[in-house]
Coordinates of C-alpha atoms in Angstrom, one line a residue:
M1 CA 0.2 0.0 0.1
M2 CA 1.6 3.4 -1.0
P3 CA 2.0 5.8 1.6
T4 CA -0.3 9.0 1.5
R5 CA 1.0 12.7 1.1
R6 CA 0.8 13.3 4.6
Q7 CA 2.7 10.6 5.8
T8 CA 5.7 11.0 3.6
S9 CA 6.9 13.4 0.6
T10 CA 9.8 11.3 0.0
Y11 CA 8.3 8.2 -1.7
N12 CA 10.2 7.1 -4.6
Q13 CA 12.5 10.1 -4.4
K14 CA 16.3 10.4 -3.9
R15 CA 18.2 13.8 -2.8
N16 CA 14.8 14.9 -1.4
D17 CA 16.3 17.3 0.9
I18 CA 17.2 19.5 -2.0
L19 CA 13.7 20.3 -2.8
P20 CA 12.9 23.5 -0.8
L21 CA 16.2 24.9 -2.1
F22 CA 15.6 23.9 -5.6
T23 CA 12.2 25.4 -5.5
K24 CA 13.6 28.6 -4.1
L25 CA 16.3 28.7 -6.8
L26 CA 13.6 28.1 -9.5
V27 CA 11.1 30.9 -8.3
N28 CA 14.1 33.3 -8.4
K29 CA 14.9 32.4 -12.0
M30 CA 18.3 31.2 -11.4
P31 CA 19.8 29.6 -14.6
V32 CA 19.9 25.9 -14.9
S33 CA 23.6 25.5 -15.0
R34 CA 24.1 27.6 -11.8
A35 CA 21.5 25.7 -10.0
I36 CA 23.0 22.2 -10.7
D37 CA 26.4 23.8 -9.4
V38 CA 24.8 25.1 -6.1
L39 CA 22.6 21.9 -5.5
E40 CA 25.7 19.6 -6.6
I41 CA 23.4 17.5 -9.0
G42 CA 23.2 16.3 -12.6
V43 CA 21.1 17.6 -15.5
K44 CA 19.0 14.5 -15.5
T45 CA 18.2 14.9 -11.7
Y46 CA 17.4 18.5 -12.1
Y47 CA 14.6 17.9 -14.9
S48 CA 13.1 15.1 -12.7
K49 CA 13.0 17.3 -9.8
L50 CA 11.5 20.0 -11.8
E51 CA 8.6 17.7 -13.1
W52 CA 8.1 16.3 -9.7
I53 CA 7.6 19.7 -8.2
Y54 CA 5.3 20.7 -11.3
R55 CA 3.1 17.8 -10.6
R56 CA 2.8 18.7 -6.9
C57 CA 1.9 22.1 -8.0
L58 CA -1.0 20.7 -10.1
E59 CA -2.1 18.5 -7.2
F60 CA -2.2 21.7 -4.8
L61 CA -4.3 23.5 -7.5
E62 CA -6.8 20.7 -7.6
R63 CA -7.0 20.4 -3.8
H64 CA -7.2 23.8 -2.5
E65 CA -8.1 26.2 -5.3
Q66 CA -10.2 24.6 -8.0
K67 CA -12.9 22.8 -5.9
P68 CA -13.2 26.0 -3.7
L69 CA -13.8 28.3 -6.6
Q70 CA -16.5 26.0 -8.0
N71 CA -18.5 26.6 -4.9
K72 CA -18.3 30.6 -5.0
T73 CA -20.1 33.1 -7.0
F74 CA -18.7 36.5 -8.0
G75 CA -20.5 39.6 -8.9
T76 CA -17.9 41.3 -11.1
V77 CA -14.5 39.6 -12.2
W78 CA -11.8 42.0 -13.5
L79 CA -9.5 39.8 -15.7
N80 CA -6.3 41.1 -17.0
T81 CA -4.9 38.8 -19.8
D82 CA -1.6 39.0 -21.6
K83 CA 0.4 36.8 -23.9
M84 CA 4.0 36.4 -23.5
I85 CA 6.8 34.7 -25.6
Y86 CA 9.4 32.3 -24.1
N87 CA 12.2 30.9 -25.9
L88 CA 12.2 27.1 -25.1
N89 CA 15.0 24.7 -25.8
N90 CA 14.4 22.3 -28.9
V91 CA 16.0 18.9 -27.8
R92 CA 16.7 16.1 -30.0
K93 CA 15.7 12.5 -29.1
K94 CA 18.2 10.1 -27.8
G95 CA 20.2 8.7 -30.9
M96 CA 19.1 11.4 -33.2
G97 CA 22.2 13.4 -32.9
G98 CA 24.9 13.9 -35.6
A99 CA 27.4 16.2 -36.9
R100 CA 25.4 17.0 -40.2
Y101 CA 23.4 20.5 -40.1
D102 CA 21.2 20.0 -43.0
D103 CA 18.4 18.2 -41.1
V104 CA 18.1 20.2 -37.9
E105 CA 15.8 22.6 -36.5
D106 CA 16.2 26.0 -34.4
T107 CA 17.8 25.2 -31.1
Q108 CA 15.3 27.5 -29.6
F109 CA 11.6 28.0 -30.4
S110 CA 9.3 31.1 -29.5
T111 CA 6.7 29.8 -27.5
H112 CA 3.5 31.8 -26.4
I113 CA 2.1 31.6 -23.1
I114 CA -1.3 33.2 -22.0
I115 CA -1.8 34.3 -18.6
S116 CA -4.8 35.6 -16.9
A117 CA -5.0 37.5 -13.4
D118 CA -7.3 39.4 -11.3
V119 CA -7.0 43.0 -11.8
F120 CA -7.0 44.0 -8.0
S121 CA -5.5 40.9 -6.1
R122 CA -3.4 39.9 -9.0
Y123 CA -4.4 36.2 -8.3
V124 CA -3.5 34.1 -11.2
Y125 CA -6.6 32.0 -12.4
R126 CA -4.7 30.3 -15.4
A127 CA -1.4 30.2 -17.4
D128 CA -1.5 28.1 -20.5
V129 CA 1.5 27.2 -22.9
A130 CA 0.7 27.2 -26.6
F131 CA 2.3 23.8 -26.9
D132 CA 0.6 20.0 -27.1
W133 CA 2.8 17.6 -25.6
D134 CA 0.4 14.6 -26.4
V135 CA 0.3 14.8 -30.1
R136 CA 2.4 12.4 -32.4
M137 CA 3.7 12.9 -35.7
E138 CA 2.4 9.4 -36.6
D139 CA -1.3 10.5 -35.9
I140 CA -1.0 13.4 -38.3
M141 CA 0.4 11.0 -40.8
L142 CA -2.6 8.7 -40.4
D143 CA -5.2 11.2 -40.4
T144 CA -3.8 12.8 -43.4
I145 CA -4.2 9.7 -45.4
L146 CA -7.7 8.8 -43.9
Y147 CA -9.3 12.4 -44.0
K148 CA -7.4 13.7 -47.1
D149 CA -6.3 16.7 -44.8
D150 CA -3.7 18.2 -47.3
H151 CA -6.5 18.9 -49.7
L152 CA -8.8 20.7 -47.2
H153 CA -8.9 24.3 -46.2
L154 CA -6.8 25.0 -42.9
F155 CA -9.9 25.6 -40.9
A156 CA -11.4 22.2 -41.8
R157 CA -8.4 20.2 -41.0
K158 CA -8.4 18.0 -37.8
H159 CA -5.1 19.1 -36.7
A160 CA -5.4 22.7 -37.7
R161 CA -4.3 24.0 -34.5
L162 CA -0.9 22.5 -34.7
R163 CA 2.3 23.6 -36.3
F164 CA 2.1 20.8 -38.8
S165 CA -1.5 20.5 -39.8
S166 CA -1.1 17.5 -42.3
Y167 CA 1.5 15.2 -43.6
P168 CA 2.9 16.4 -47.1
Q169 CA 1.6 14.2 -49.8
E170 CA 3.2 13.6 -53.3
P171 CA 1.6 16.2 -55.7
T172 CA -0.7 15.0 -58.4
E173 CA -1.5 16.2 -61.9
N174 CA -4.1 18.7 -60.5
D175 CA -2.0 20.1 -57.8
T176 CA -0.1 23.5 -58.1
Q177 CA 2.4 22.5 -55.7
T178 CA 5.6 21.7 -57.3
M179 CA 7.9 18.6 -56.7
A180 CA 10.6 20.8 -55.1
E181 CA 8.1 22.4 -52.6
Y182 CA 6.9 18.8 -51.8
K183 CA 10.2 17.6 -50.9
K184 CA 11.1 20.8 -48.8
K185 CA 7.6 20.3 -46.8
L186 CA 8.4 16.6 -46.4
D187 CA 12.1 17.1 -45.1
E188 CA 10.8 19.8 -42.4
F189 CA 8.2 17.0 -41.3
D190 CA 10.6 14.1 -41.0
T191 CA 13.3 16.3 -39.4
R192 CA 10.7 17.3 -36.5
N193 CA 10.5 13.5 -35.8
H194 CA 14.3 13.8 -34.7
Y195 CA 13.1 16.0 -31.9
I196 CA 11.1 15.6 -28.5
E197 CA 7.5 14.8 -28.8
G198 CA 4.7 17.4 -29.1
L199 CA 4.2 20.5 -31.3
H200 CA 3.4 24.1 -31.0
T201 CA -0.1 25.1 -31.3
N202 CA -1.9 28.1 -32.6
G203 CA -2.1 31.0 -30.4
T204 CA -5.8 31.9 -31.1
Y205 CA -6.7 28.3 -30.3
T206 CA -4.8 28.3 -27.3
T207 CA -6.3 31.5 -26.0
M208 CA -9.9 30.2 -26.6
A209 CA -9.4 27.1 -24.6
H210 CA -7.8 29.3 -22.0
Y211 CA -10.9 31.7 -21.9
W212 CA -13.3 28.8 -22.0
L213 CA -11.7 26.9 -19.2
I214 CA -11.9 30.2 -17.0
K215 CA -15.5 30.8 -17.8
D216 CA -16.1 27.1 -16.7
L217 CA -14.3 27.6 -13.5
L218 CA -15.6 30.9 -12.3
K219 CA -19.3 31.9 -11.7
A220 CA -19.5 35.4 -12.3
Q221 CA -22.5 38.0 -13.3
N222 CA -20.3 40.4 -15.0
W223 CA -16.9 40.2 -16.8
R224 CA -14.4 43.0 -17.3
F225 CA -11.5 42.4 -19.5
V226 CA -8.3 44.2 -19.7
T227 CA -5.8 43.5 -22.5
D228 CA -3.4 45.0 -25.0
N229 CA -4.0 45.3 -28.7
E230 CA -3.3 41.6 -29.5
S231 CA -5.6 40.2 -32.1
S232 CA -5.7 36.6 -31.0
L233 CA -6.9 37.8 -27.6
H234 CA -9.6 39.9 -29.0
S235 CA -10.9 37.1 -31.2
A236 CA -11.0 34.3 -28.5
M237 CA -12.5 36.7 -26.1
Y238 CA -15.5 37.9 -28.3
R239 CA -16.1 34.3 -29.4
V240 CA -16.1 32.7 -25.8
F241 CA -17.9 35.5 -24.2
S242 CA -20.2 36.4 -26.9
E243 CA -23.4 36.0 -25.2
D244 CA -22.1 38.0 -22.2
F245 CA -20.9 40.9 -24.7
R246 CA -24.5 41.0 -26.3
S247 CA -26.2 41.3 -23.0
F248 CA -23.6 44.1 -21.9
S249 CA -22.6 42.0 -19.1
A250 CA -19.1 42.1 -20.3
H251 CA -16.9 45.1 -21.3
H252 CA -13.5 45.1 -22.8
F253 CA -10.8 47.9 -21.7
L254 CA -8.0 48.1 -24.2
C255 CA -4.7 49.4 -23.1
L256 CA -2.5 51.1 -25.7
T257 CA 0.7 53.1 -25.3
D258 CA 1.4 56.2 -27.4
R259 CA 5.1 56.2 -28.0
E260 CA 5.3 59.7 -29.3
K261 CA 4.5 61.2 -25.8
S262 CA 6.6 61.8 -22.9
R263 CA 6.4 59.7 -19.8
K264 CA 5.3 62.9 -17.8
Q265 CA 2.5 63.8 -20.5
A266 CA 1.6 59.9 -20.6
Y267 CA 1.1 59.7 -16.8
Q268 CA -0.8 62.9 -16.6
E269 CA -3.2 61.7 -19.0
F270 CA -3.5 58.3 -17.5
S271 CA -4.3 59.9 -14.2
E272 CA -7.0 62.1 -15.6
A273 CA -8.5 59.0 -17.7
S274 CA -8.5 56.9 -14.3
T275 CA -10.3 59.7 -12.4
D276 CA -13.0 60.0 -15.1
L277 CA -13.4 56.2 -15.6
Y278 CA -14.0 55.8 -11.9
N279 CA -16.5 58.7 -11.8

């Protein structure tokens, strides 16, 4: 019988004593190489501890935050949403390395993350990365053959949300694609198989899922959204909360910065606009 979380936090864990310091270094954004030196551990141990802490955080959210929120009702929710870009490492699979550079991808990928927090308390409701860890290239290949995805419009494809929405097929007589273009697409698809599983997803798709899950989590009578001028945020917001905007129970506040004005002038206008808005 496995022990409960209260009985032990060291089950199936080695060097469990470093977890408090490991978490502190992680929160303070210490580089991986420096943290490894401080903790005196290897790279493999570092990433295994990182995944272990991540799973414990998800457990904490489910036990102590998600369930209590489902039993609460809010009058007005002020939601501040922003999309950020992170450069994540692109790691090859084991045994797929080599000295050739004609079949490699970029070592770093620009990855979007969508975060929504309460305007006043700064409580973060959700943070979603535009990446699908569960998708496999083999599934895309099979679905392309079954559904003829390569001949459909992008919005009609099963995997339209992904970076590779279909598996390249050899052009026929009626295709406008040349053989050179086909081979280039095929090489890009095959090269991706040499790297870790998963694919980047479309930013608008991720944002729609992000808002839908927040709407499902919070029971609110009125919604107030604060965003910058990001088209994917606007598109997802107006789709998910379409009924709320039609009934005027949802309002959108757009934050823009005029680069031509000085800081003093911009702050003065900001103060005046804030006073007028509250009045």
